[in-house]
XYZ file of C-alpha atoms in Angstrom:
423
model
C 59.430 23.473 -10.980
C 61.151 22.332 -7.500
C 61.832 19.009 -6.084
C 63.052 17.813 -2.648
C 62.954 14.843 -0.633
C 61.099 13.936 2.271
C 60.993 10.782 4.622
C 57.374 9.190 5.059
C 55.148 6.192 5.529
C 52.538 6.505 2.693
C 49.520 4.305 1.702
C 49.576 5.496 -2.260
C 52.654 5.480 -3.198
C 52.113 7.937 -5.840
C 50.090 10.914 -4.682
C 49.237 14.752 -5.973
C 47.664 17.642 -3.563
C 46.554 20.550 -5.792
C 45.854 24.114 -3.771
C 43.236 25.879 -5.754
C 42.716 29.093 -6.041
C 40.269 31.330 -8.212
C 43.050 32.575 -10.978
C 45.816 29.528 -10.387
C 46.431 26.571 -8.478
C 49.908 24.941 -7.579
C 49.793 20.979 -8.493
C 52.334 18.880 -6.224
C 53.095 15.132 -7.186
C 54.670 13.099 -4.602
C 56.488 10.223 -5.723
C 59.380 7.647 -4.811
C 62.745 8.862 -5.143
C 64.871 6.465 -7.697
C 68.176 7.368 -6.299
C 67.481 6.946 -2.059
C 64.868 4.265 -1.552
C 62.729 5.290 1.299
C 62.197 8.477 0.100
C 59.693 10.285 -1.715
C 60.213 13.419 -4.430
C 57.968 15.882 -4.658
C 57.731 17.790 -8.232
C 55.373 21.279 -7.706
C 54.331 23.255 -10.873
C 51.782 26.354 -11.336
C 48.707 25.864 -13.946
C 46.244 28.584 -14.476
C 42.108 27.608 -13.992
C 41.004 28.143 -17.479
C 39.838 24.873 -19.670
C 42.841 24.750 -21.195
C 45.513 24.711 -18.384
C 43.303 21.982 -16.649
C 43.874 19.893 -19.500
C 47.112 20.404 -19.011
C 47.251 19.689 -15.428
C 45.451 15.874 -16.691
C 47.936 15.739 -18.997
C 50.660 16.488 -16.155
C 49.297 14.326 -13.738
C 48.439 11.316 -16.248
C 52.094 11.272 -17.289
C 53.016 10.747 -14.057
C 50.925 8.040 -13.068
C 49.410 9.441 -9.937
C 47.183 7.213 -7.952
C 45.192 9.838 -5.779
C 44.606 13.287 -6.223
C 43.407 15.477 -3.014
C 41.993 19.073 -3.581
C 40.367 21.156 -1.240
C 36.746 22.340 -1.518
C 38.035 25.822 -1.831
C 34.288 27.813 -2.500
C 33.062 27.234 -5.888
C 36.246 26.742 -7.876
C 36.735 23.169 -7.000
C 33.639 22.081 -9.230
C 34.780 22.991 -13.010
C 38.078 20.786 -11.972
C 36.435 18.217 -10.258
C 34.387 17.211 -12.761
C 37.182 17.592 -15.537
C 39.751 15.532 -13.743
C 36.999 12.963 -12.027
C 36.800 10.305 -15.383
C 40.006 9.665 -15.416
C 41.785 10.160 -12.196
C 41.024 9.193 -8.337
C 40.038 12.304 -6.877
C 39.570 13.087 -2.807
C 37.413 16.194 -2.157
C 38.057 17.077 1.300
C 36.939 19.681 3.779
C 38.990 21.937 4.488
C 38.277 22.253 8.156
C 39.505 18.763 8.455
C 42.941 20.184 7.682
C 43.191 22.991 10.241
C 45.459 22.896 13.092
C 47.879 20.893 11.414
C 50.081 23.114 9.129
C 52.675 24.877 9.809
C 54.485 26.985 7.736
C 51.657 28.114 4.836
C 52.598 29.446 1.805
C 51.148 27.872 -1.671
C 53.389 25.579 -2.464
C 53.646 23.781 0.429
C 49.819 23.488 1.212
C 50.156 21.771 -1.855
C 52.976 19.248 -0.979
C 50.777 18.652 2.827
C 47.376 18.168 0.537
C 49.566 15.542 -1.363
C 51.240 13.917 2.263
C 47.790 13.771 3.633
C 45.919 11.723 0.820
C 48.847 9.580 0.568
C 48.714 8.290 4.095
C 45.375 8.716 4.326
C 44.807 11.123 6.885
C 41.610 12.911 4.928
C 38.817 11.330 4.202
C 36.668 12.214 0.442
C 33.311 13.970 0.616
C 30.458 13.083 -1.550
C 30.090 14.254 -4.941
C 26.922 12.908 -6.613
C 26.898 12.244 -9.920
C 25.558 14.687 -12.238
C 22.231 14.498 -12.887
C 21.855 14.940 -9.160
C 23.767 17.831 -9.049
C 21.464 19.413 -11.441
C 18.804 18.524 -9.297
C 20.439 19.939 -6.158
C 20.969 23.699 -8.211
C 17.491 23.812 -9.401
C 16.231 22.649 -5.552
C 18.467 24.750 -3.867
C 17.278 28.066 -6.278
C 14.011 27.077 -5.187
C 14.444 27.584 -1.936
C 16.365 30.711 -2.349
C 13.140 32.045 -3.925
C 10.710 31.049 -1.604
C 12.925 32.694 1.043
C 13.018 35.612 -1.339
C 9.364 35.837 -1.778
C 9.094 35.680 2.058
C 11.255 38.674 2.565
C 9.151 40.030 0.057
C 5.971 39.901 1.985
C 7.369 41.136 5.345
C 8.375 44.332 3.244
C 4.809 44.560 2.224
C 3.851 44.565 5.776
C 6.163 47.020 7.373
C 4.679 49.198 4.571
C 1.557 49.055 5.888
C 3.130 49.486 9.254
C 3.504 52.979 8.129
C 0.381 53.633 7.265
C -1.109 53.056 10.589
C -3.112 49.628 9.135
C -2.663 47.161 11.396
C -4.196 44.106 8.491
C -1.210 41.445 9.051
C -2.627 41.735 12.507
C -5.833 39.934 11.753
C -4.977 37.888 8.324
C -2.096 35.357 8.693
C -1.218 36.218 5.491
C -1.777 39.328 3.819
C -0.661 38.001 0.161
C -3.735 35.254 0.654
C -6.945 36.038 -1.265
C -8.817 38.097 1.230
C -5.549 39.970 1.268
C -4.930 40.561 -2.135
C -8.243 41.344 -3.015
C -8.139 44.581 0.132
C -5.121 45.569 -0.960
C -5.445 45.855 -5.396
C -8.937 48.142 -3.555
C -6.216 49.558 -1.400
C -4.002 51.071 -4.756
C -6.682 51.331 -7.254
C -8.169 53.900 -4.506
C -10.426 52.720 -2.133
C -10.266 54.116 1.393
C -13.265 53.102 3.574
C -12.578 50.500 5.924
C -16.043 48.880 5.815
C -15.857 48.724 1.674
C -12.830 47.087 1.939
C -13.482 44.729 5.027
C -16.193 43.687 2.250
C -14.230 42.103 -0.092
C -12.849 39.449 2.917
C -13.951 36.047 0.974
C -14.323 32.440 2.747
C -13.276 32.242 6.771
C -11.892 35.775 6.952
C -15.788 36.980 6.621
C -16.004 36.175 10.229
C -13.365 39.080 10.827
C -15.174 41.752 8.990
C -15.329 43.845 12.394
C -12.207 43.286 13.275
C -10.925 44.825 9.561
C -12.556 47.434 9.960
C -10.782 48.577 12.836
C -7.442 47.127 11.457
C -7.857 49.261 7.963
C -8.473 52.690 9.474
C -5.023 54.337 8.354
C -3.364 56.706 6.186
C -3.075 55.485 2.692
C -1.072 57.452 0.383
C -0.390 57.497 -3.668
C 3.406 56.648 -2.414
C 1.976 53.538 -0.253
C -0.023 52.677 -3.616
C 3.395 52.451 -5.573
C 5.317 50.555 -2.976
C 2.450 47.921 -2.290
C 1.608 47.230 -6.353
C 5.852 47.264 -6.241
C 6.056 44.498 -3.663
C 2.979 42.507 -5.108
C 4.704 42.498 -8.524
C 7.896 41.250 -7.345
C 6.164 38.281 -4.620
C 4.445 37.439 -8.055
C 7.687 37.097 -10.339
C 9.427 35.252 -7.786
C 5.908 32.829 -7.514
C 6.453 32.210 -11.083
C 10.176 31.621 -11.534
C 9.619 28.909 -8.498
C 6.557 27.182 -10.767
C 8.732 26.493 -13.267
C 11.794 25.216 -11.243
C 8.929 23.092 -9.400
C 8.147 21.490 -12.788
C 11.831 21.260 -13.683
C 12.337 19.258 -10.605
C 9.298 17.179 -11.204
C 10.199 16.431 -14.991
C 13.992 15.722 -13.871
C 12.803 13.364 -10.789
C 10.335 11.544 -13.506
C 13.318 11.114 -15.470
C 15.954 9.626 -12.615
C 12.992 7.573 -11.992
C 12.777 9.558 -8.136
C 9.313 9.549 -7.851
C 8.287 6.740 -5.829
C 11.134 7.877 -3.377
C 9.426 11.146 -3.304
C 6.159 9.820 -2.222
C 8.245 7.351 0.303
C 9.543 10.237 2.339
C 6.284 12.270 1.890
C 4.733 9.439 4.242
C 6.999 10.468 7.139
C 5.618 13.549 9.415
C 6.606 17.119 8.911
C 8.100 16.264 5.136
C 5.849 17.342 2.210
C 6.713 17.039 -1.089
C 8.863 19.468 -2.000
C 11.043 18.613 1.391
C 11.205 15.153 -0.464
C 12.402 16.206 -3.451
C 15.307 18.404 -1.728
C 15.934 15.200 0.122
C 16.363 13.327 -2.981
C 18.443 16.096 -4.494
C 20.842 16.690 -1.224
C 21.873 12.835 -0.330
C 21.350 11.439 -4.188
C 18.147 9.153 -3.013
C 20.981 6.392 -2.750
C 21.856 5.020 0.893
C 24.867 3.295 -0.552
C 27.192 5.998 0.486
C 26.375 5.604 3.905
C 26.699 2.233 5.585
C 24.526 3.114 8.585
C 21.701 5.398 9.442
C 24.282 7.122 11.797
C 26.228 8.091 9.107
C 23.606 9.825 7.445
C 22.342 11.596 10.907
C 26.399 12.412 11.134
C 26.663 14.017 8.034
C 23.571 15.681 7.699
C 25.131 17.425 11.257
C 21.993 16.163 13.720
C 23.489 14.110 15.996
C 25.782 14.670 18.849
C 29.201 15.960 18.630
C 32.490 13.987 20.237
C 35.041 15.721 22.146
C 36.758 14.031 24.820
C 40.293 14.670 26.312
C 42.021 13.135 29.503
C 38.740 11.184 30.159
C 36.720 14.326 30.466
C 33.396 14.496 28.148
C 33.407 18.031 26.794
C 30.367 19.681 24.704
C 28.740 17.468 22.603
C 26.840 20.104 20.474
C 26.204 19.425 17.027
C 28.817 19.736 14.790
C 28.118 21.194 11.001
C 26.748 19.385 8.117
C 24.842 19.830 5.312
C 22.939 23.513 5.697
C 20.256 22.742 3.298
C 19.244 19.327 4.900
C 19.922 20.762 8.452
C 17.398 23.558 8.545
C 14.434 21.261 6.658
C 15.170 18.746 9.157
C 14.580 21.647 11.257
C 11.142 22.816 10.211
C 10.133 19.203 10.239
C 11.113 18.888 13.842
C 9.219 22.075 14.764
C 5.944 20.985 12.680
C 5.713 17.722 14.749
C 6.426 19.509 17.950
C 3.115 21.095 17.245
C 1.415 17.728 16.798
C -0.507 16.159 19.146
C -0.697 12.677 17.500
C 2.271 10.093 16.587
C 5.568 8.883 17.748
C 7.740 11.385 16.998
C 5.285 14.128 19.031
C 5.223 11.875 21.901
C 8.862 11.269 21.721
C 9.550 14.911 21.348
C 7.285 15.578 24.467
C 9.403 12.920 26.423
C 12.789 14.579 25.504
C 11.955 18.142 26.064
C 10.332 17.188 29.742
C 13.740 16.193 30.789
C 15.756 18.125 28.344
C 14.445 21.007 27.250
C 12.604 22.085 23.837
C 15.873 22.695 21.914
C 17.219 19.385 22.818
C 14.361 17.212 21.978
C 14.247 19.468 18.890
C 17.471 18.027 17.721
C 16.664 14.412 18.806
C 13.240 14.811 16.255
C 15.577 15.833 13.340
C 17.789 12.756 14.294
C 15.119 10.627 14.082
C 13.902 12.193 10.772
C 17.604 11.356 9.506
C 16.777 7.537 10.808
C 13.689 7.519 9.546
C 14.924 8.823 5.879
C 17.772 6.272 5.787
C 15.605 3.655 6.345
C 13.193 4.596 4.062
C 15.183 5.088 0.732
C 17.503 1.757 1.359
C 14.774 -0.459 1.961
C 12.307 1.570 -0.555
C 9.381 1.531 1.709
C 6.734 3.972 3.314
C 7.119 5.477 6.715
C 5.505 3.281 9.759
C 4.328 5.010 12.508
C 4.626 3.555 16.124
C 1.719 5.069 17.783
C 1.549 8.064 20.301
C 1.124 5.270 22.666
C 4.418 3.149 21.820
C 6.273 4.237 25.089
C 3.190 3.452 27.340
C 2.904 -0.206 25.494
C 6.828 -0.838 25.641
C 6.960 -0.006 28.996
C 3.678 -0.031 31.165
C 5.191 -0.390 34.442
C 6.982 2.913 34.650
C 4.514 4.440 33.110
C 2.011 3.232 36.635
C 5.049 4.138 38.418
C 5.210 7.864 36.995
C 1.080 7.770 37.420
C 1.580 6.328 41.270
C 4.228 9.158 41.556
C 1.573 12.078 40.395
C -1.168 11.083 42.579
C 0.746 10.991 45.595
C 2.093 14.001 45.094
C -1.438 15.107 45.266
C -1.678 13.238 48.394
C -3.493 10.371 46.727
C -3.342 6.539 46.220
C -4.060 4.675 42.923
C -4.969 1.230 42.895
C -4.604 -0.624 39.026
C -7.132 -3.048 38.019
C -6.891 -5.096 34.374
C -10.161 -4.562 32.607
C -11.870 -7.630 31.811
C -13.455 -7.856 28.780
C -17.146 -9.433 28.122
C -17.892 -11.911 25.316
């Protein structure tokens, strides 16, 4: 145990940092010092992780009154303490990158003592920590999605194995674990090696493509391609099930938080489907409570522009991090309206990426999105569509003037008339 005294404006007047670690963490308490008013002591002690020594450490801290406690979000060893200490002390989360650049000497102990300086004059700010049902709900969405990406790699295995064959079948199916594809390659490993027999058993739209599976399935089929591909379809299959019954996990656990008209709320907006809603609902805690605007939301999620300005000069603005898992959905929503021809949010993204390029107007979609999804959940409401046409009706005069401007660049004149309507 050490103590020494430091000189400091503070706004909690007692204050602990702890510096976690996986095996130990080093708690300091920062607190006025009886003897020279206007100072502050600071008492440092070493506790192990296990369940025991955190009890401790409440124990520790309780006795000594402490009215903040910052810790790190050090990996994955933050969580068991956080949600020990949480019922019955003030805790501050913070990011660590938020504290970089400022230290200087770093050793344990005194990482400790700046953690405890820091929350006590408020110069970090708490992240959000939903309460725990939602947590649940964010590990069983978030091992969803590791599956489906897992599945995915799955199938692109299966494919370069038929790359080495010399069968060129993901060339004409989009998707070679689909029916049609399934059902050529079980034929495939139970045996069968005529291309037109096995063009055959194409079912539904890929009968159209008959010819052109023929000529895709003349390879060189062995017994060891016959163990991989049966090997690949097995394991595409076990991960389809696992992610069945996390999908009715999430639906029984979203029943339960009483979720599911949120759910179908954000499944009204364009690009989000259901199980985007869900992760939605499982990444931000379906309450817009804990962030006072839309912007906040767009901020944290990571999709809107970045600030960095020094001596007056504007420097990138790039997008700083956020939250991954919301990031890249917003992402793939972005992307799936892109390829839209109809609503706002195509016609805005068309707008953008004339003057700014595709993966600028990308980014201002997901921003949107973010708006869009703040909106909906705080005012519990389905999405509302402007129209393809809203630019065009908001402003009709520059759209003649960018009409005027295309014609007489084709060394033509255009002359607008109103269209007058007949009883």
């Amino acid at each position: 145990m050490a103590r020494q005294d430091v000189k400091d404006e503070v706004l909690y007047l007692r204050a602990a940092g702890l510096d976690l670690g996986k095996r130990f963490l080093l708690a300091c308490v920062r607190t006025p010092c009886a003897k020279r008013p206007g100072t502050w002591t600071l008492e440092t002690e070493r506790f192990e992780t296990t369940a025991a020594e955190i009890r401790r450490l409440m124990a520790w801290l309780l006795e000594r009154r402490v009215e903040v406690v910052v810790l790190e979000a050090t990996s994955d060893y933050w969580r068991h303490l956080y949600y020990t200490l949480q019922p019955h002390l003030n805790l501050m989360l913070v990011n660590p990158a938020h504290l970089k650049g400022i230290r200087g000497r770093k050793s344990d102990p005194s990482d400790a003592a700046f953690l405890a300086r820091a929350g006590a004059s408020g110069m970090v700010m708490g992240s959000f920590v939903p309460e725990r049902e939602i947590r649940e709900l964010r590990d069983l969405t978030r091992r969803r999605t590791q599956l489906i990406t897992a599945r995915g790699m799955e199938a692109q295995r299966l494919e370069k194995e038929l790359e080495d064959t010399g069968m060129k079948l993901s060339s004409v199916l989009s998707d070679i674990t689909g029916a049609s594809g399934r059902a050529i390659l079980h034929a495939l490993i139970d045996g069968e090696r005529d291309p037109q027999a096995l063009a055959e058993l194409a079912i539904r739209r890929a009968r159209s493509k008959i010819p052109a599976l023929i000529e895709a399935l003349d390879g060189t089929f062995t017994e060891h391609h016959a163990f991989m591909c049966r090997h690949y379809l097995d394991e595409i299959d076990h991960l389809t099930a696992v992610a069945d019954q996390l999908d009715a996990r999430i639906t029984a656990l979203l029943a339960r938080l009483e979720r599911n008209e949120d759910v179908e709320n954000l499944d009204s907006i364009p690009g989000i489907g259901p199980a985007a809603a869900q992760i939605i609902i499982a990444e931000t805690g379906g309450d817009m409570a804990q962030f006072a605007t839309a912007g906040h939301l767009a901020s944290w999620i990571g999709v809107c522009p970045g600030m960095n300005e020094s001596a007056g000069v504007a420097k990138s603005g790039r997008t700083r991090p956020g939250n991954s898992n919301l990031k890249r959905l917003l992402g793939i929503a972005a992307m799936s309206v892109s390829r839209s021809k109809d609503g706002y949010l195509s016609a805005y993204y068309r707008r953008i990426a004339a003057r700014r390029g595709r993966q600028r107007a990308l980014v201002a979609v997901m921003h949107k999105l973010a708006v869009a999804i703040w909106h909906i959940l705080r005012n519990k409401t389905r999405y509302q569509d402007l129209g393809t046409d809203y630019f065009t009706r908001r402003d009709p005069e520059r759209t003649m003037r960018r009409m005027t401007k295309e014609a007489n660049r084709l060394g033509l004149t255009v002359r607008f008339e109103p269209i007058t309507t007949t009883a």
